[in-house]
Coordinates of C-alpha atoms and ligand atoms in Angstrom, one line a residue:
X1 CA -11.9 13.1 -1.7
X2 CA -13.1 9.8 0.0
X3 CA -17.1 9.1 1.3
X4 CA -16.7 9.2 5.1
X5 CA -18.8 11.8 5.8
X6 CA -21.1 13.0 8.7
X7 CA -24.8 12.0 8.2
X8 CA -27.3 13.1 10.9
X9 CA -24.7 13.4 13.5
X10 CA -23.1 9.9 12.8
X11 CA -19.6 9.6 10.5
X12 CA -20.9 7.1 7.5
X13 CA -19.1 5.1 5.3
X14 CA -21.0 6.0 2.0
X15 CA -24.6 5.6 3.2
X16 CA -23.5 3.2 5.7
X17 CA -23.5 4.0 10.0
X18 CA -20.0 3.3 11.3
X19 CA -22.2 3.0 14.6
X20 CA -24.2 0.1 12.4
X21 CA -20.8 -1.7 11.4
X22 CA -19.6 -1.5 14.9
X23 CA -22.5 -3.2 16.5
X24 CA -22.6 -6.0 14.4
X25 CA -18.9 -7.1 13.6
X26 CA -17.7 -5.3 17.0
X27 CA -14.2 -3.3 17.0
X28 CA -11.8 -2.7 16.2
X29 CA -12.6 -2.9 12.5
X30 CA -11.2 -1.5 9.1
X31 CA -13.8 -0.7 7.1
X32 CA -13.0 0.2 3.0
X33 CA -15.4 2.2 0.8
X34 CA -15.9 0.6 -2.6
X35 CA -16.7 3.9 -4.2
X36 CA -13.3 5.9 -3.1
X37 CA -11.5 2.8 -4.1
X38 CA -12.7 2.9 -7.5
X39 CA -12.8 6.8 -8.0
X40 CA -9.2 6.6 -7.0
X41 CA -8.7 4.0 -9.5
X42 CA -10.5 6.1 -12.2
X43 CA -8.0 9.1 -11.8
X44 CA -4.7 7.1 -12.1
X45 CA -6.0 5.7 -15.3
X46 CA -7.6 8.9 -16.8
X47 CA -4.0 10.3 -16.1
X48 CA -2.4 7.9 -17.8
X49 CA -5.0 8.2 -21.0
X50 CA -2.9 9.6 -23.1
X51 CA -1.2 6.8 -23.8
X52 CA -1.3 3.1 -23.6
X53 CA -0.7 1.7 -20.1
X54 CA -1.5 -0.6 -17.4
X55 CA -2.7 0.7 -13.9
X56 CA -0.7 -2.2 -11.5
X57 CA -2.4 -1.9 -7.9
X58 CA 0.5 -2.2 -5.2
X59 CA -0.7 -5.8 -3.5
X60 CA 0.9 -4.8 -0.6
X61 CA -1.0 -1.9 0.6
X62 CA -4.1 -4.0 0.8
X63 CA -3.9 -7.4 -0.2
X64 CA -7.9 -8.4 0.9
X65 CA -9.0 -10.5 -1.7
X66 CA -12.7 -8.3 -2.3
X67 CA -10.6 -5.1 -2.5
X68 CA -8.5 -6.9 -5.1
X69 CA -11.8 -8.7 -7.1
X70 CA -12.8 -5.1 -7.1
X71 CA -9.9 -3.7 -8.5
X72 CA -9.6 -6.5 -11.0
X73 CA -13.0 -5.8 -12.0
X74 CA -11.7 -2.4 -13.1
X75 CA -9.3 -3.3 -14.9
X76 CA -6.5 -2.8 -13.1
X77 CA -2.8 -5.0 -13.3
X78 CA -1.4 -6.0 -9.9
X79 CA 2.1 -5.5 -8.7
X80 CA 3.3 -8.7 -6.5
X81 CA 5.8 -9.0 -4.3
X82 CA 5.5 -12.6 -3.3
X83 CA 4.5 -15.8 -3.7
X84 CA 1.6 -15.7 -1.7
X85 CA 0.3 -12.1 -3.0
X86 CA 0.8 -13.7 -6.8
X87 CA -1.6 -16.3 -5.6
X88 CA -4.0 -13.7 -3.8
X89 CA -4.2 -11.8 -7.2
X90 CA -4.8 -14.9 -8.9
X91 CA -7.3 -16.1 -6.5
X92 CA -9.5 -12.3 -7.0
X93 CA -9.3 -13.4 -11.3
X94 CA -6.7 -11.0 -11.9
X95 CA -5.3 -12.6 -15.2
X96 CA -1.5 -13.3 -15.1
X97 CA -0.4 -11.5 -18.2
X98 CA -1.8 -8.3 -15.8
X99 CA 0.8 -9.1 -12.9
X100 CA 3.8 -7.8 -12.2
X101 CA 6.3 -9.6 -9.9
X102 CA 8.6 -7.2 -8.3
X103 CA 10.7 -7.1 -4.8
X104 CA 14.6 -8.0 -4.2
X105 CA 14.4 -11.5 -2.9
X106 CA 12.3 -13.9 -5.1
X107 CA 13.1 -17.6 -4.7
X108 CA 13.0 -19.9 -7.7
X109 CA 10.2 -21.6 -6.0
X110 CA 8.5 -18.3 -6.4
X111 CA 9.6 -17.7 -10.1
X112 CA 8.6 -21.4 -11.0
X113 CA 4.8 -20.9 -9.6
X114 CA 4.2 -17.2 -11.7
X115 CA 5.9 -18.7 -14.5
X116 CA 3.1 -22.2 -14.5
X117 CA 0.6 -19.1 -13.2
X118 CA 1.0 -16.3 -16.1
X119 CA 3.3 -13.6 -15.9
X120 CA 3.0 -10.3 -17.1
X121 CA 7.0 -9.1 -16.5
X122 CA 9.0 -10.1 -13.6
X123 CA 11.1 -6.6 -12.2
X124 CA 14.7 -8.0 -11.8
X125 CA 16.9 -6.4 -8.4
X126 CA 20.0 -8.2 -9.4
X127 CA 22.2 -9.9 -11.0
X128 CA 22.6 -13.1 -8.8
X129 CA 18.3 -12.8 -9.0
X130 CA 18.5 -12.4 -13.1
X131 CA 20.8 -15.7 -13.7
X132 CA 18.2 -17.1 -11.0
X133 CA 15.1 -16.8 -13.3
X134 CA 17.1 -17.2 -16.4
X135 CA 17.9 -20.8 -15.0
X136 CA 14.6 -21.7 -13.6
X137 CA 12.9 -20.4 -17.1
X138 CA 15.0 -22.2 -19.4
X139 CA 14.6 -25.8 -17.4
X140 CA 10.7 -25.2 -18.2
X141 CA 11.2 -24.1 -21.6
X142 CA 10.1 -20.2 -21.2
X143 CA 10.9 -16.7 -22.1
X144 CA 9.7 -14.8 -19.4
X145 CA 9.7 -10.9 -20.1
X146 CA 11.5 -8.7 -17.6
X147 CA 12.1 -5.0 -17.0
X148 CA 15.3 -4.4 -14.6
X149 CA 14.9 -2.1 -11.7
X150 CA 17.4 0.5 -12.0
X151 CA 18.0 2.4 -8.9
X152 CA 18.2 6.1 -10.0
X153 CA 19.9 7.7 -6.7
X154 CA 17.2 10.1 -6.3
X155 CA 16.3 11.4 -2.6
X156 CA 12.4 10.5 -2.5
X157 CA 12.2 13.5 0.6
X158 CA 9.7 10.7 2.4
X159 CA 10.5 9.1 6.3
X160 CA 13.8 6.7 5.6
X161 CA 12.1 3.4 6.2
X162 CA 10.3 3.9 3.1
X163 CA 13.1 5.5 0.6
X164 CA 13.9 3.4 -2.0
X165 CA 15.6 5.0 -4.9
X166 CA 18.9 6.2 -3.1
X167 CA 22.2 4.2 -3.8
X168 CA 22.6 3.2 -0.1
X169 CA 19.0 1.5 -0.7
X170 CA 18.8 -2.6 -1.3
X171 CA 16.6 -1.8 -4.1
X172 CA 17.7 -2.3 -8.1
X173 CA 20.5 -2.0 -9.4
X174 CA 22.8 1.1 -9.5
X175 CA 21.8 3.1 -12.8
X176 CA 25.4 3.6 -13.9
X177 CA 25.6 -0.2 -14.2
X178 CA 22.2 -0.8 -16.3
X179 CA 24.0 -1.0 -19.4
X180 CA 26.1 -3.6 -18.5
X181 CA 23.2 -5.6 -17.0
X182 CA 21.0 -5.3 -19.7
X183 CA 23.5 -6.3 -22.4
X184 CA 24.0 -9.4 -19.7
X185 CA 20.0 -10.3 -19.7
X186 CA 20.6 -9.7 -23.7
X187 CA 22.7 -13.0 -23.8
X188 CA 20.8 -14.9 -21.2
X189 CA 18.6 -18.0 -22.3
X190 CA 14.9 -17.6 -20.6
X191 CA 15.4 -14.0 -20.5
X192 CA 13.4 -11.5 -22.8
X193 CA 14.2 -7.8 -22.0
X194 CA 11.0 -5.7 -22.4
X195 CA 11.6 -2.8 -20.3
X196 CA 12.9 -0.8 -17.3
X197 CA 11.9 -0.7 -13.9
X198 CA 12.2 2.2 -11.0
X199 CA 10.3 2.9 -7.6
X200 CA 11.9 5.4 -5.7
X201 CA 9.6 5.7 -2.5
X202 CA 6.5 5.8 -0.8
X203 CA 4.4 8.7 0.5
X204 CA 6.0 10.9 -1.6
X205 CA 4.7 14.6 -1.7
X206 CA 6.5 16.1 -4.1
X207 CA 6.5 15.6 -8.0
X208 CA 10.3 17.0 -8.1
X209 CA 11.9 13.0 -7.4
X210 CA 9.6 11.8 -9.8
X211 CA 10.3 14.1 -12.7
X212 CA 14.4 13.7 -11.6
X213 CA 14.0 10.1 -11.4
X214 CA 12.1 9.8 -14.5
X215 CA 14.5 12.1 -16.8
X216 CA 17.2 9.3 -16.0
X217 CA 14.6 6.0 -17.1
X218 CA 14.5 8.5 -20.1
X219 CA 18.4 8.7 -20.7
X220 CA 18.8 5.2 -19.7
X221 CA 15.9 4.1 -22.7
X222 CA 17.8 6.4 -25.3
X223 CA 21.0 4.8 -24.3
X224 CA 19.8 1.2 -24.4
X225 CA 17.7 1.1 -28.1
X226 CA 21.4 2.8 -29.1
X227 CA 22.6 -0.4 -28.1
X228 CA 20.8 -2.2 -29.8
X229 CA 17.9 -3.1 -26.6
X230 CA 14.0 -3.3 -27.6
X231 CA 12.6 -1.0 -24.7
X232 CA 9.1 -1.4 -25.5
X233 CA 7.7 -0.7 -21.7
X234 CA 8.3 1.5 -18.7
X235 CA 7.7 0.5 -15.3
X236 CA 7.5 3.7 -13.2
X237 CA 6.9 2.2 -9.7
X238 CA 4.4 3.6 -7.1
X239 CA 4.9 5.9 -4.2
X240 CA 2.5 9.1 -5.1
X241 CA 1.5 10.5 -1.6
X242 CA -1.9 11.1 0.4
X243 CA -2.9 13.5 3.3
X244 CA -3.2 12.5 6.2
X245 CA -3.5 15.6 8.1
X246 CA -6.7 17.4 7.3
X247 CA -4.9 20.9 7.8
X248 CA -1.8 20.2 5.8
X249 CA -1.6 21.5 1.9
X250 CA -3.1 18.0 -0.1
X251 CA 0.3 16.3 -2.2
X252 CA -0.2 16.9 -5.9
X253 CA -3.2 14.8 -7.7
X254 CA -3.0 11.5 -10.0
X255 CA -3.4 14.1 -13.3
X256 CA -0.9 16.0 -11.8
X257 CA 1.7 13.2 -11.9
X258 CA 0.4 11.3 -14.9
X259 CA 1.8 15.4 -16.8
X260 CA 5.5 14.5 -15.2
X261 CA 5.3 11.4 -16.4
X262 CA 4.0 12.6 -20.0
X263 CA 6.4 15.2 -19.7
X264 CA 10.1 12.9 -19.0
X265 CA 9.0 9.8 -20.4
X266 CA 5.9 10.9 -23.1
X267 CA 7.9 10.6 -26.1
X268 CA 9.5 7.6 -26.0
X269 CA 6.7 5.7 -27.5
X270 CA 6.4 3.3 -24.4
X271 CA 3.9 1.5 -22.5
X272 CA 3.4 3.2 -19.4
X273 CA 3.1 0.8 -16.3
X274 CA 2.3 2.3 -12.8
X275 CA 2.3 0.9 -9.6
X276 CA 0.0 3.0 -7.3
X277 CA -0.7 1.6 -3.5
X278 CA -1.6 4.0 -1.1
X279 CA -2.6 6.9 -3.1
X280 CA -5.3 4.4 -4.0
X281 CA -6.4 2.5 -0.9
X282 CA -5.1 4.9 2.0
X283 CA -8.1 7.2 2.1
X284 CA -10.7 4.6 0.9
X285 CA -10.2 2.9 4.7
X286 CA -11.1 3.9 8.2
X287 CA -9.7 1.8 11.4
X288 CA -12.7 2.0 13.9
X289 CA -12.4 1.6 17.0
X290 CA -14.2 2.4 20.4
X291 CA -12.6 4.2 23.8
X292 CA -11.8 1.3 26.6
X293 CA -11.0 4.2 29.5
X294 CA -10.1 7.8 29.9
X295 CA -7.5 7.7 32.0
X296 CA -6.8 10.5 34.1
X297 CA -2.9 10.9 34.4
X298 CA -0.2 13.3 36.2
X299 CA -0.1 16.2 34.1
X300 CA -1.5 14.2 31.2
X301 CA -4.9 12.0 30.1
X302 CA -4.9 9.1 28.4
X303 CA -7.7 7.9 26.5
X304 CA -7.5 3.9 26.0
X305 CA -8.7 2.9 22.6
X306 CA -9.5 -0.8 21.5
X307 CA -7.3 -0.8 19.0
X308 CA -3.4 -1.5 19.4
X309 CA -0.6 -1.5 17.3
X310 CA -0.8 -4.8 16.5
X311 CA -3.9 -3.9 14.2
X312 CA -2.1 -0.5 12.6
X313 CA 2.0 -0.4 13.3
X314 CA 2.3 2.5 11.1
X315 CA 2.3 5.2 14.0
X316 CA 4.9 2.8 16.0
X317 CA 7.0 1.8 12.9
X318 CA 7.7 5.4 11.4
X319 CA 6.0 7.7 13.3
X320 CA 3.3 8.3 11.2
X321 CA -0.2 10.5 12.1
X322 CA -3.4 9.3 11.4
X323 CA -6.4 12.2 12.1
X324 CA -8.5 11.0 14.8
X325 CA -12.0 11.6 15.3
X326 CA -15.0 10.9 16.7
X327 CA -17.9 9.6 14.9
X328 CA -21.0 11.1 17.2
X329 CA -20.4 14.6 15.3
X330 CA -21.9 16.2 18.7
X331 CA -18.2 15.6 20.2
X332 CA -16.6 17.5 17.7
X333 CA -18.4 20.9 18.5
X334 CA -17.8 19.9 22.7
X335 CA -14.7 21.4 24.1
X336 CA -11.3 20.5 23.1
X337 CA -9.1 18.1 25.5
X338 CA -5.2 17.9 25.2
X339 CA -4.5 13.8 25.7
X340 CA -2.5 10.6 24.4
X341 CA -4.4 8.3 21.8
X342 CA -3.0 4.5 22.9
X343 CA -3.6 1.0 22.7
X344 CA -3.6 -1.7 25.4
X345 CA -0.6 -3.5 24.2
X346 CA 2.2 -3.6 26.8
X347 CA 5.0 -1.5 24.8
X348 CA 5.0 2.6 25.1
X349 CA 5.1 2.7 21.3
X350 CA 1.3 1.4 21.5
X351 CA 0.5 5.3 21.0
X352 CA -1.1 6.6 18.4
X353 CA -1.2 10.0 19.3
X354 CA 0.5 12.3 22.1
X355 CA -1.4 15.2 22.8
X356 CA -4.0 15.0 20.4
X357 CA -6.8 17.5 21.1
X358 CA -10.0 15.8 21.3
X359 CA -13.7 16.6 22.6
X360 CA -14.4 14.8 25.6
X361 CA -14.7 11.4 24.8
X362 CA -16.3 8.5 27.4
X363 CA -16.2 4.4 27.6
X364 CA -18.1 3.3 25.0
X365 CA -17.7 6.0 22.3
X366 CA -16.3 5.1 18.7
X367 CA -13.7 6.9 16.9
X368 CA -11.7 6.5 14.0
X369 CA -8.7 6.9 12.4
X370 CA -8.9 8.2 9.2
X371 CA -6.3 7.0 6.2
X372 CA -5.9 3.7 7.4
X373 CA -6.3 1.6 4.2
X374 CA -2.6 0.8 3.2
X375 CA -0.4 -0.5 5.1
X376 CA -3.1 -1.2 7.9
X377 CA -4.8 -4.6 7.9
X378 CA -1.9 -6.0 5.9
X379 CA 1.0 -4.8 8.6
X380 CA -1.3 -6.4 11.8
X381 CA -0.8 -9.5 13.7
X382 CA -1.9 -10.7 16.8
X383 CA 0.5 -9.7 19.0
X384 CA -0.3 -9.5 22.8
X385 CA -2.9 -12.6 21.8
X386 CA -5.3 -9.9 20.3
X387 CA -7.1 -11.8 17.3
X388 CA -6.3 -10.5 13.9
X389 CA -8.3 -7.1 13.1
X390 CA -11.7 -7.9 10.9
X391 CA -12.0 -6.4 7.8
X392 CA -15.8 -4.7 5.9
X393 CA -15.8 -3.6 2.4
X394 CA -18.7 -0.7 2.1
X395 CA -21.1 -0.1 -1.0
X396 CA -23.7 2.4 -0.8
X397 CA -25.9 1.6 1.5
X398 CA -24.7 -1.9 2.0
X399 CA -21.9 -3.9 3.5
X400 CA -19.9 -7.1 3.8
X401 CA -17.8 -8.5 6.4
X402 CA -14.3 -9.3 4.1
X403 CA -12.4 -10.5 6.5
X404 CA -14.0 -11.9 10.2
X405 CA -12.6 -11.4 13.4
X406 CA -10.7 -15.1 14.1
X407 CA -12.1 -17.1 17.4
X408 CA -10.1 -17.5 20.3
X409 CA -10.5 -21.5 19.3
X410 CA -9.1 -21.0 15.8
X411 CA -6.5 -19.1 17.1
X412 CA -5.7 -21.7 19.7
X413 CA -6.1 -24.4 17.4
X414 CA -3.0 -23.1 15.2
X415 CA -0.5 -24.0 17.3
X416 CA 0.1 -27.7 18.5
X417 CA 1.6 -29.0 21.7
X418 CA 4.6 -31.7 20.8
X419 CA 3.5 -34.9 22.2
X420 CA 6.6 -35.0 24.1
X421 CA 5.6 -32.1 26.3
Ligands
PLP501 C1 5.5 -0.5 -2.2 C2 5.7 -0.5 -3.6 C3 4.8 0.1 -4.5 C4 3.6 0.9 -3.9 O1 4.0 2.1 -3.3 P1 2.9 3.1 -2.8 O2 3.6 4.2 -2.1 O3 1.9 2.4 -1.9 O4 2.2 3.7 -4.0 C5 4.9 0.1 -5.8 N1 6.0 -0.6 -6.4 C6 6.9 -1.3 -5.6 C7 8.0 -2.0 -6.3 C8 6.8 -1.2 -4.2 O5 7.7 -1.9 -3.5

C-alpha cells in the first residue's frame, strides 16, 4: 500500500496535488511520501519483533539525506556502501554503532574514516579486504567487529544485473571456504568476529532463495560455535521485492519473510540484522513528469515525456517496467492508445515504455511513473546537460523541496577551463 491516490480527479501524494508540486518546483520531479516510508518501515520491524534486531535501511536505494533523518528518526540502522553514503548517514544523525559498512571494494581510506566515525560491523568480501581492515585497525589501536559475507550459491530468480548470491557473483566469499576464513579473522589483530553476512539479490519475489540461502547461514553458525567462533549476530542482507505492475500477483509481505527468517535462523539465539532498500522506498516515490509532444509516427506514436533516462536508468539498465499514468483521473476513463513512453535523450534506450496503452494524452499533461523511489534519484546524472532531477519529500498535507533542481550557472560553474586553453 503506498498514499498516491486520486483525489477529486487529481493523483495526490498524501493530501498533497502532484499538479501543486509540479507548478512550483517544475518537472521532472521525484516526489517521496513520508507516510509510506514509514509504514513500510513499521512492517519490516514488526516482522522482526520476535526477536532482537536491527532494521539497516539500504543507503543505496535512496540516499537523500531527509529520507534518511526520517528513517533515523525511526529507529532504523543504515547499511553503507561507501565512504560518502557513511558520511550521508552520519550527516541525517544516524549514530555509528547503527551502521553497517558493506560492499566488495572498501579502501583503507574508507575503513579509517568509519573506524574515527563509529562503526556498527564492517561486512568483509575477502580475504585481501579482511587483512586490509585488520591492518588499518590495529595502526589506530581498534577492534572493529565484522560479520564475513559468505556467498551461499543460491539462484536469487531476479534480472542478472542484480543476482548476487551465485558463485560466479563478485560478492562474499564462497561458503565452502567460510570456515577457513573465519578461523583466519580468529587470529587476526583488529579483527573481532561477531557474525555472518549474506545478500543474495535484489527484487526478489520469491521466499524460496531466502529460506535456501538462510538454512546454509544456519549450518554455517552451527558449524562455526563448534569451532570454537562466538556468532552472536546474523546479517541477512536485503533484496525482498515490490510490484511494479499493478496487475501482477504482489511478492510476499515483510511478515511473510520475517516467518522464513524465524523459521531457518529463529533458533540460533542471534541478533537478527536486515538490510531492506526497495521494499522500503520503491513505492513510497513517484517520478513526475509532464508530456513534451505526441508524436505521430509510421505505424507507431510516441509520446515525448520530460523526463529521460538520465533521471531514472532503471528501464534502460535492466529492462525494468514502471506503471505509467496520468494524474488528471479524467484520462484514465478516455480511450485507450497503443504508444512508446520516451525521453529526449539522444540514445533509443531513452524509452521507458513500448507500446504502453495510455488515454490520450496532450502537451502539457503530467504523468507519473509509479515505484520510482529506489534506485531512481540516486542512479541519475546529468547526461545530455539535463540538470540533476529535484527531489520533494511529502507529509500530509504539506511538502518540502529535498533536493532543488541545480542552475544552469552552478552546473557550469563545476567545471573549469585550464588556463592554458
Ligand atoms: C543493494 C543491497 C541491499 C538492498 O537491497 P534491496 O533489494 O534494495 O533491498 C542490501 N544489502 C546489500 C549488501 C546490498 O548490496
Amino acid at each position: 500500500m503506498d498514499h498516491f491516490t486520486y483525489r477529486d480527479g487529481t493523483l495526490c501524494a498524501e493530501d498533497v496535488p502532484l499538479t501543486q508540486i509540479a507548478a512550483e518546483v517544475g518537472t521532472p520531479v521525484y516526489v517521496y511520501s513520508a507516510a509510506t516510508l514509514t509504514r513500510h518501515f513499521n512492517l519490516f520491524r514488526q516482522a522482526l519483533d520476535w526477536t532482537d534486531h536491527l532494521v539497516c535501511f539500504a543507503v543505496k536505494a535512496n540516499s537523500n539525506l531527509a529520507v534518511l533523518k526520517l528513517m533515523a528518526d525511526l529507529g532504523a540502522g543504515m547499511d553503507v556502501v561507501s565512504g560518502g553514503e557513511y558520511l550521508r548517514a552520519k550527516a541525517a544523525g544516524v549514530p555509528g554503532n547503527r551502521i553497517v559498512f558493506s560492499g566488495v571494494g572498501k579502501t583503507a581510506q574508507e575503513m579509517r574514516q568509519a573506524i574515527e566515525g563509529g562503526i556498527r560491523q564492517f561486512n568483509i568480501e575477502s580475504e585481501p579486504e579482511m587483512l586490509v581492515l585488520s591492518s588499518v585497525a590495529a595502526s589506530m589501536g581498534a577492534e572493529v567487529p565484522i560479520a564475513i559475507r559468505v556467498n551461499p550459491d543460491v539462484d536469487a530468480k531476479t534480472h542478472e544485473k542484480i543476482a548476487t548470491g551465485k558463485s560466479d557473483n563478485k560478492f562474499g566469499i564462497p561458503i565452502s571456504k567460510a570456515r577457513q576464513v573465519y578461523a583466519e579473522a580468529a587470529a587476526l589483530p583488529g579483527l573481532k568476529v561477531v557474525g555472518i553476512d549474506v545478500h543474495i539479490g535484489s527484487q526478489l519475489t520469491d521466499l524460496e532463495p531466502f529460506r535456501l540461502a538462510y538454512t546454509k547461514v544456519a549450518e554455517l553458525t552451527r558449524a562455526l560455535r563448534a569451532g570454537g567462533h562466538e556468532i552472536s549476530r546474523l546479517d541477512l542482507g536485503g533484496g525482498l521485492g515490490i510490484p511494479y505492475r499493478r496487475d501482477n500477483t504482489a511478492p510476499p509481505l515483510p511478515i511473510e519473510y520475517g516467518q522464513v527468517i524465524r523459521e531457518t535462523v529463529g533458533d540460533l539465539g542471534c541478533e537478527i540484522e536486515i538490510e531492506p532498500g526497495r521494499n522500503i522506498v520503491g513505492n513510497a516515490g513517484i517520478l513526475l513528469a509532464q508530456v513534451i509532444y505526441l508524436k505521430e509516427g509510421e505505424g507507431r506514436d510516441f509520446l515525448i515525456v520530460d523526463a529521460a533516462m538520465n533521471d531514472l536508468l532503471r528501464p534502460a539498465m535492466y529492462n525494468a517496467h514502471h506503471d505509467i499514468v496520468p494524474v488528471a483521473q479524467a484520462e484514465l476513463g478516455a480511450s485507450l492508445r497503443e504508444m512508446d513512453v520516451v525521453g529526449p535523450i539522444c540514445e533509443s534506450g531513452d524509452t521507458f515504455e513500448k507500446g504502453a496503452q495510455l488515454p490520450q494524452l496532450q502537451s502539457g499533461d503530467l504523468v507519473a511513473f509509479r515505484s520510482a523511489g529506489a534506485y531512481g534519484a540516486v542512479m541519475a546524472s546529468e547526461y545530455n546537460s539535463r540538470p540533476l532531477v529535484p527531489e520533494v519529500l511529502v507529509s500530509g498535507d504539506h511538502f518540502a523541496v529535498i533536493r532543488a533542481r541545480p542552475s544552469f550557472e552552478e552546473m557550469l560553474a563545476r567545471d573549469t577551463i585550464p588556463e592554458w586553453l
